[in-house]
Backbone as XML, in Angstrom:
<?xml version="1.0"?>
<chain id="A" units="angstrom">
  <residue number="1" name="UNK">
    <atom name="N" x="-165.736" y="10.438" z="138.213"/>
    <atom name="CA" x="-165.256" y="8.629" z="138.975"/>
    <atom name="C" x="-165.066" y="8.616" z="137.903"/>
  </residue>
  <residue number="2" name="UNK">
    <atom name="N" x="-163.544" y="7.994" z="137.855"/>
    <atom name="CA" x="-163.222" y="6.862" z="136.889"/>
    <atom name="C" x="-163.686" y="5.333" z="135.966"/>
  </residue>
  <residue number="3" name="UNK">
    <atom name="N" x="-162.824" y="4.958" z="135.137"/>
    <atom name="CA" x="-163.343" y="3.620" z="135.136"/>
    <atom name="C" x="-163.773" y="2.634" z="136.323"/>
  </residue>
  <residue number="4" name="UNK">
    <atom name="N" x="-162.059" y="2.439" z="136.229"/>
    <atom name="CA" x="-162.210" y="1.235" z="137.400"/>
    <atom name="C" x="-163.699" y="1.304" z="138.538"/>
  </residue>
  <residue number="5" name="UNK">
    <atom name="N" x="-163.530" y="3.029" z="138.727"/>
    <atom name="CA" x="-164.702" y="3.486" z="140.027"/>
    <atom name="C" x="-165.938" y="2.941" z="140.025"/>
  </residue>
  <residue number="6" name="UNK">
    <atom name="N" x="-166.105" y="3.211" z="138.227"/>
    <atom name="CA" x="-166.879" y="2.716" z="137.545"/>
    <atom name="C" x="-167.892" y="1.264" z="138.026"/>
  </residue>
  <residue number="7" name="UNK">
    <atom name="N" x="-166.309" y="0.583" z="137.020"/>
    <atom name="CA" x="-166.280" y="-0.931" z="137.522"/>
    <atom name="C" x="-167.219" y="-1.394" z="138.559"/>
  </residue>
  <residue number="8" name="UNK">
    <atom name="N" x="-165.874" y="-0.858" z="139.532"/>
    <atom name="CA" x="-166.086" y="-1.653" z="141.284"/>
    <atom name="C" x="-168.095" y="-0.922" z="141.340"/>
  </residue>
  <residue number="9" name="UNK">
    <atom name="N" x="-168.542" y="0.348" z="141.547"/>
    <atom name="CA" x="-169.782" y="0.215" z="142.045"/>
    <atom name="C" x="-170.487" y="-0.168" z="140.958"/>
  </residue>
  <residue number="10" name="UNK">
    <atom name="N" x="-170.685" y="-0.866" z="139.360"/>
    <atom name="CA" x="-171.492" y="-1.217" z="138.810"/>
    <atom name="C" x="-172.186" y="-2.071" z="139.480"/>
  </residue>
  <residue number="11" name="UNK">
    <atom name="N" x="-174.207" y="-2.337" z="139.930"/>
    <atom name="CA" x="-174.260" y="-3.125" z="140.064"/>
    <atom name="C" x="-174.574" y="-3.137" z="141.679"/>
  </residue>
  <residue number="12" name="UNK">
    <atom name="N" x="-174.573" y="-2.350" z="142.214"/>
    <atom name="CA" x="-174.216" y="-2.221" z="143.651"/>
    <atom name="C" x="-173.091" y="-2.198" z="144.007"/>
  </residue>
  <residue number="13" name="UNK">
    <atom name="N" x="-171.881" y="-2.716" z="143.587"/>
    <atom name="CA" x="-171.237" y="-4.070" z="143.957"/>
    <atom name="C" x="-171.339" y="-5.210" z="143.249"/>
  </residue>
  <residue number="14" name="UNK">
    <atom name="N" x="-172.106" y="-5.475" z="143.140"/>
    <atom name="CA" x="-172.501" y="-7.670" z="142.342"/>
    <atom name="C" x="-171.353" y="-7.174" z="141.855"/>
  </residue>
  <residue number="15" name="UNK">
    <atom name="N" x="-171.174" y="-6.228" z="140.256"/>
    <atom name="CA" x="-170.476" y="-7.198" z="139.322"/>
    <atom name="C" x="-168.771" y="-6.971" z="139.543"/>
  </residue>
  <residue number="16" name="UNK">
    <atom name="N" x="-168.157" y="-7.145" z="140.204"/>
    <atom name="CA" x="-166.979" y="-7.376" z="141.813"/>
    <atom name="C" x="-167.129" y="-8.886" z="142.140"/>
  </residue>
  <residue number="17" name="UNK">
    <atom name="N" x="-169.055" y="-9.432" z="142.626"/>
    <atom name="CA" x="-168.727" y="-10.364" z="143.303"/>
    <atom name="C" x="-169.541" y="-11.498" z="142.143"/>
  </residue>
  <residue number="18" name="UNK">
    <atom name="N" x="-169.788" y="-10.498" z="141.317"/>
    <atom name="CA" x="-170.148" y="-11.856" z="139.724"/>
    <atom name="C" x="-169.060" y="-12.278" z="139.434"/>
  </residue>
  <residue number="19" name="UNK">
    <atom name="N" x="-167.560" y="-11.007" z="138.878"/>
    <atom name="CA" x="-166.598" y="-11.655" z="138.893"/>
    <atom name="C" x="-165.795" y="-12.288" z="139.377"/>
  </residue>
  <residue number="20" name="UNK">
    <atom name="N" x="-166.417" y="-12.693" z="140.614"/>
    <atom name="CA" x="-165.205" y="-13.339" z="141.945"/>
    <atom name="C" x="-165.967" y="-14.249" z="141.839"/>
  </residue>
  <residue number="21" name="UNK">
    <atom name="N" x="-167.010" y="-14.215" z="141.809"/>
    <atom name="CA" x="-167.357" y="-16.012" z="142.062"/>
    <atom name="C" x="-167.051" y="-17.073" z="140.520"/>
  </residue>
  <residue number="22" name="UNK">
    <atom name="N" x="-167.152" y="-15.830" z="139.551"/>
    <atom name="CA" x="-167.182" y="-16.660" z="138.126"/>
    <atom name="C" x="-165.597" y="-17.301" z="138.015"/>
  </residue>
  <residue number="23" name="UNK">
    <atom name="N" x="-164.484" y="-16.694" z="138.739"/>
    <atom name="CA" x="-163.151" y="-16.693" z="138.630"/>
    <atom name="C" x="-162.472" y="-17.090" z="140.223"/>
  </residue>
  <residue number="24" name="UNK">
    <atom name="N" x="-163.204" y="-17.644" z="141.600"/>
    <atom name="CA" x="-163.241" y="-17.877" z="142.320"/>
    <atom name="C" x="-162.524" y="-17.210" z="143.120"/>
  </residue>
  <residue number="25" name="UNK">
    <atom name="N" x="-162.168" y="-15.987" z="142.863"/>
    <atom name="CA" x="-162.119" y="-14.573" z="143.635"/>
    <atom name="C" x="-162.361" y="-14.446" z="145.073"/>
  </residue>
  <residue number="26" name="UNK">
    <atom name="N" x="-162.214" y="-13.656" z="145.896"/>
    <atom name="CA" x="-162.279" y="-12.368" z="146.465"/>
    <atom name="C" x="-163.027" y="-11.619" z="146.160"/>
  </residue>
  <residue number="27" name="UNK">
    <atom name="N" x="-163.608" y="-11.042" z="146.816"/>
    <atom name="CA" x="-163.610" y="-9.010" z="146.474"/>
    <atom name="C" x="-162.357" y="-8.785" z="146.594"/>
  </residue>
  <residue number="28" name="UNK">
    <atom name="N" x="-161.540" y="-8.927" z="147.501"/>
    <atom name="CA" x="-160.436" y="-7.831" z="147.539"/>
    <atom name="C" x="-159.469" y="-8.308" z="146.090"/>
  </residue>
  <residue number="29" name="UNK">
    <atom name="N" x="-159.396" y="-9.344" z="146.074"/>
    <atom name="CA" x="-158.752" y="-10.140" z="145.000"/>
    <atom name="C" x="-158.993" y="-9.289" z="143.463"/>
  </residue>
  <residue number="30" name="UNK">
    <atom name="N" x="-160.705" y="-9.808" z="143.318"/>
    <atom name="CA" x="-160.936" y="-8.686" z="142.037"/>
    <atom name="C" x="-160.793" y="-7.489" z="141.863"/>
  </residue>
  <residue number="31" name="UNK">
    <atom name="N" x="-160.562" y="-6.670" z="143.126"/>
    <atom name="CA" x="-160.116" y="-5.612" z="142.641"/>
    <atom name="C" x="-158.505" y="-4.765" z="142.894"/>
  </residue>
  <residue number="32" name="UNK">
    <atom name="N" x="-157.848" y="-6.079" z="143.257"/>
    <atom name="CA" x="-157.117" y="-5.781" z="142.608"/>
    <atom name="C" x="-156.575" y="-5.901" z="141.315"/>
  </residue>
  <residue number="33" name="UNK">
    <atom name="N" x="-157.062" y="-7.432" z="141.327"/>
    <atom name="CA" x="-157.041" y="-7.279" z="139.452"/>
    <atom name="C" x="-157.324" y="-6.238" z="138.543"/>
  </residue>
  <residue number="34" name="UNK">
    <atom name="N" x="-158.113" y="-6.088" z="139.581"/>
    <atom name="CA" x="-158.402" y="-4.903" z="138.053"/>
    <atom name="C" x="-158.353" y="-3.946" z="138.268"/>
  </residue>
  <residue number="35" name="UNK">
    <atom name="N" x="-157.993" y="-3.757" z="139.386"/>
    <atom name="CA" x="-156.919" y="-1.944" z="139.392"/>
    <atom name="C" x="-154.815" y="-2.759" z="138.180"/>
  </residue>
  <residue number="36" name="UNK">
    <atom name="N" x="-154.821" y="-3.565" z="138.258"/>
    <atom name="CA" x="-154.011" y="-3.986" z="137.658"/>
    <atom name="C" x="-154.376" y="-3.731" z="135.818"/>
  </residue>
  <residue number="37" name="UNK">
    <atom name="N" x="-155.376" y="-4.271" z="135.173"/>
    <atom name="CA" x="-155.985" y="-4.412" z="134.132"/>
    <atom name="C" x="-157.077" y="-3.474" z="133.274"/>
  </residue>
  <residue number="38" name="UNK">
    <atom name="N" x="-157.241" y="-2.036" z="134.434"/>
    <atom name="CA" x="-157.803" y="-1.315" z="133.893"/>
    <atom name="C" x="-157.480" y="0.106" z="132.628"/>
  </residue>
  <residue number="39" name="UNK">
    <atom name="N" x="-155.467" y="-0.408" z="133.542"/>
    <atom name="CA" x="-154.904" y="1.012" z="132.890"/>
    <atom name="C" x="-153.741" y="0.403" z="131.784"/>
  </residue>
  <residue number="40" name="UNK">
    <atom name="N" x="-154.135" y="-1.073" z="131.184"/>
    <atom name="CA" x="-153.862" y="-1.381" z="130.669"/>
    <atom name="C" x="-155.147" y="-1.505" z="129.559"/>
  </residue>
  <residue number="41" name="UNK">
    <atom name="N" x="-155.594" y="-2.343" z="129.015"/>
    <atom name="CA" x="-157.156" y="-1.927" z="128.479"/>
    <atom name="C" x="-157.210" y="-0.260" z="128.182"/>
  </residue>
  <residue number="42" name="UNK">
    <atom name="N" x="-156.755" y="0.739" z="129.617"/>
    <atom name="CA" x="-157.549" y="1.846" z="128.807"/>
    <atom name="C" x="-155.960" y="2.698" z="128.466"/>
  </residue>
  <residue number="43" name="UNK">
    <atom name="N" x="-155.182" y="2.611" z="128.170"/>
    <atom name="CA" x="-153.836" y="2.786" z="127.368"/>
    <atom name="C" x="-153.801" y="1.462" z="126.199"/>
  </residue>
  <residue number="44" name="UNK">
    <atom name="N" x="-154.428" y="0.099" z="125.952"/>
    <atom name="CA" x="-154.818" y="-0.493" z="124.604"/>
    <atom name="C" x="-155.284" y="0.806" z="124.168"/>
  </residue>
  <residue number="45" name="UNK">
    <atom name="N" x="-156.919" y="0.642" z="124.815"/>
    <atom name="CA" x="-158.039" y="1.781" z="123.750"/>
    <atom name="C" x="-156.638" y="3.481" z="123.785"/>
  </residue>
  <residue number="46" name="UNK">
    <atom name="N" x="-156.581" y="3.993" z="124.394"/>
    <atom name="CA" x="-155.030" y="4.901" z="123.300"/>
    <atom name="C" x="-154.823" y="4.801" z="122.344"/>
  </residue>
  <residue number="47" name="UNK">
    <atom name="N" x="-153.713" y="3.304" z="122.768"/>
    <atom name="CA" x="-153.158" y="3.205" z="121.921"/>
    <atom name="C" x="-153.826" y="3.569" z="120.103"/>
  </residue>
  <residue number="48" name="UNK">
    <atom name="N" x="-154.834" y="2.873" z="120.405"/>
    <atom name="CA" x="-155.470" y="2.520" z="119.723"/>
    <atom name="C" x="-156.553" y="3.428" z="118.587"/>
  </residue>
  <residue number="49" name="UNK">
    <atom name="N" x="-156.454" y="4.635" z="119.145"/>
    <atom name="CA" x="-157.290" y="5.418" z="119.292"/>
    <atom name="C" x="-156.438" y="7.145" z="118.520"/>
  </residue>
  <residue number="50" name="UNK">
    <atom name="N" x="-155.640" y="6.433" z="119.477"/>
    <atom name="CA" x="-154.749" y="7.362" z="118.529"/>
    <atom name="C" x="-153.424" y="6.797" z="116.901"/>
  </residue>
  <residue number="51" name="UNK">
    <atom name="N" x="-154.160" y="5.367" z="116.717"/>
    <atom name="CA" x="-153.146" y="5.705" z="115.647"/>
    <atom name="C" x="-153.795" y="5.382" z="114.199"/>
  </residue>
  <residue number="52" name="UNK">
    <atom name="N" x="-154.873" y="6.889" z="114.243"/>
    <atom name="CA" x="-155.070" y="7.575" z="113.720"/>
    <atom name="C" x="-156.583" y="6.573" z="113.483"/>
  </residue>
  <residue number="53" name="UNK">
    <atom name="N" x="-156.763" y="5.236" z="113.496"/>
    <atom name="CA" x="-158.532" y="4.645" z="113.627"/>
    <atom name="C" x="-159.677" y="5.098" z="113.762"/>
  </residue>
  <residue number="54" name="UNK">
    <atom name="N" x="-159.652" y="5.709" z="114.927"/>
    <atom name="CA" x="-160.608" y="6.653" z="115.527"/>
    <atom name="C" x="-161.524" y="5.672" z="116.244"/>
  </residue>
  <residue number="55" name="UNK">
    <atom name="N" x="-162.355" y="5.826" z="116.763"/>
    <atom name="CA" x="-163.696" y="4.874" z="116.722"/>
    <atom name="C" x="-164.574" y="3.677" z="116.480"/>
  </residue>
  <residue number="56" name="UNK">
    <atom name="N" x="-163.902" y="3.642" z="114.399"/>
    <atom name="CA" x="-164.171" y="2.512" z="113.696"/>
    <atom name="C" x="-163.112" y="1.328" z="114.160"/>
  </residue>
  <residue number="57" name="UNK">
    <atom name="N" x="-162.060" y="2.090" z="114.263"/>
    <atom name="CA" x="-160.223" y="1.172" z="113.936"/>
    <atom name="C" x="-160.677" y="0.109" z="116.128"/>
  </residue>
  <residue number="58" name="UNK">
    <atom name="N" x="-161.083" y="1.203" z="116.615"/>
    <atom name="CA" x="-161.546" y="0.393" z="117.645"/>
    <atom name="C" x="-162.002" y="-0.800" z="118.199"/>
  </residue>
  <residue number="59" name="UNK">
    <atom name="N" x="-164.124" y="-0.582" z="117.295"/>
    <atom name="CA" x="-164.618" y="-1.267" z="117.656"/>
    <atom name="C" x="-163.998" y="-2.737" z="116.590"/>
  </residue>
  <residue number="60" name="UNK">
    <atom name="N" x="-163.468" y="-2.114" z="115.457"/>
    <atom name="CA" x="-163.023" y="-3.380" z="114.588"/>
    <atom name="C" x="-161.841" y="-4.064" z="115.517"/>
  </residue>
  <residue number="61" name="UNK">
    <atom name="N" x="-161.144" y="-3.698" z="116.534"/>
    <atom name="CA" x="-160.774" y="-4.485" z="117.078"/>
    <atom name="C" x="-161.415" y="-5.268" z="118.761"/>
  </residue>
  <residue number="62" name="UNK">
    <atom name="N" x="-162.099" y="-4.094" z="118.973"/>
    <atom name="CA" x="-162.484" y="-4.708" z="119.687"/>
    <atom name="C" x="-164.551" y="-6.008" z="119.438"/>
  </residue>
  <residue number="63" name="UNK">
    <atom name="N" x="-163.946" y="-6.015" z="118.051"/>
    <atom name="CA" x="-165.913" y="-7.175" z="117.605"/>
    <atom name="C" x="-164.627" y="-8.586" z="116.621"/>
  </residue>
  <residue number="64" name="UNK">
    <atom name="N" x="-163.152" y="-8.107" z="116.435"/>
    <atom name="CA" x="-162.426" y="-8.731" z="115.373"/>
    <atom name="C" x="-161.339" y="-10.191" z="116.240"/>
  </residue>
  <residue number="65" name="UNK">
    <atom name="N" x="-161.435" y="-9.865" z="117.700"/>
    <atom name="CA" x="-161.383" y="-11.235" z="118.874"/>
    <atom name="C" x="-159.063" y="-11.515" z="118.202"/>
  </residue>
  <residue number="66" name="UNK">
    <atom name="N" x="-159.420" y="-11.102" z="118.016"/>
    <atom name="CA" x="-157.590" y="-10.397" z="118.229"/>
    <atom name="C" x="-157.255" y="-9.146" z="119.369"/>
  </residue>
  <residue number="67" name="UNK">
    <atom name="N" x="-157.127" y="-9.810" z="120.002"/>
    <atom name="CA" x="-157.304" y="-8.863" z="121.093"/>
    <atom name="C" x="-155.553" y="-9.458" z="122.512"/>
  </residue>
  <residue number="68" name="UNK">
    <atom name="N" x="-155.033" y="-10.896" z="121.779"/>
    <atom name="CA" x="-154.269" y="-10.872" z="122.182"/>
    <atom name="C" x="-152.463" y="-9.506" z="122.255"/>
  </residue>
  <residue number="69" name="UNK">
    <atom name="N" x="-152.766" y="-8.837" z="120.770"/>
    <atom name="CA" x="-151.932" y="-7.970" z="120.025"/>
    <atom name="C" x="-152.189" y="-6.315" z="120.951"/>
  </residue>
  <residue number="70" name="UNK">
    <atom name="N" x="-152.800" y="-6.837" z="121.804"/>
    <atom name="CA" x="-153.493" y="-5.156" z="123.138"/>
    <atom name="C" x="-152.741" y="-5.828" z="125.130"/>
  </residue>
</chain>
């Protein structure tokens, strides 16, 4: 199972419904958005991890709040 399928299956599909409710989207729109977003996030994580900073760098980036650079 990949990350995208894990998100779609989280809470028995309830996570997708919650995202949809929060942003005013139906399930198909949420799935489409996740399909575009997850690969971009994975690429950002990969770049951060391969930059020599490792897990500490990734956790620092996630906690630092400067997400626009990713």
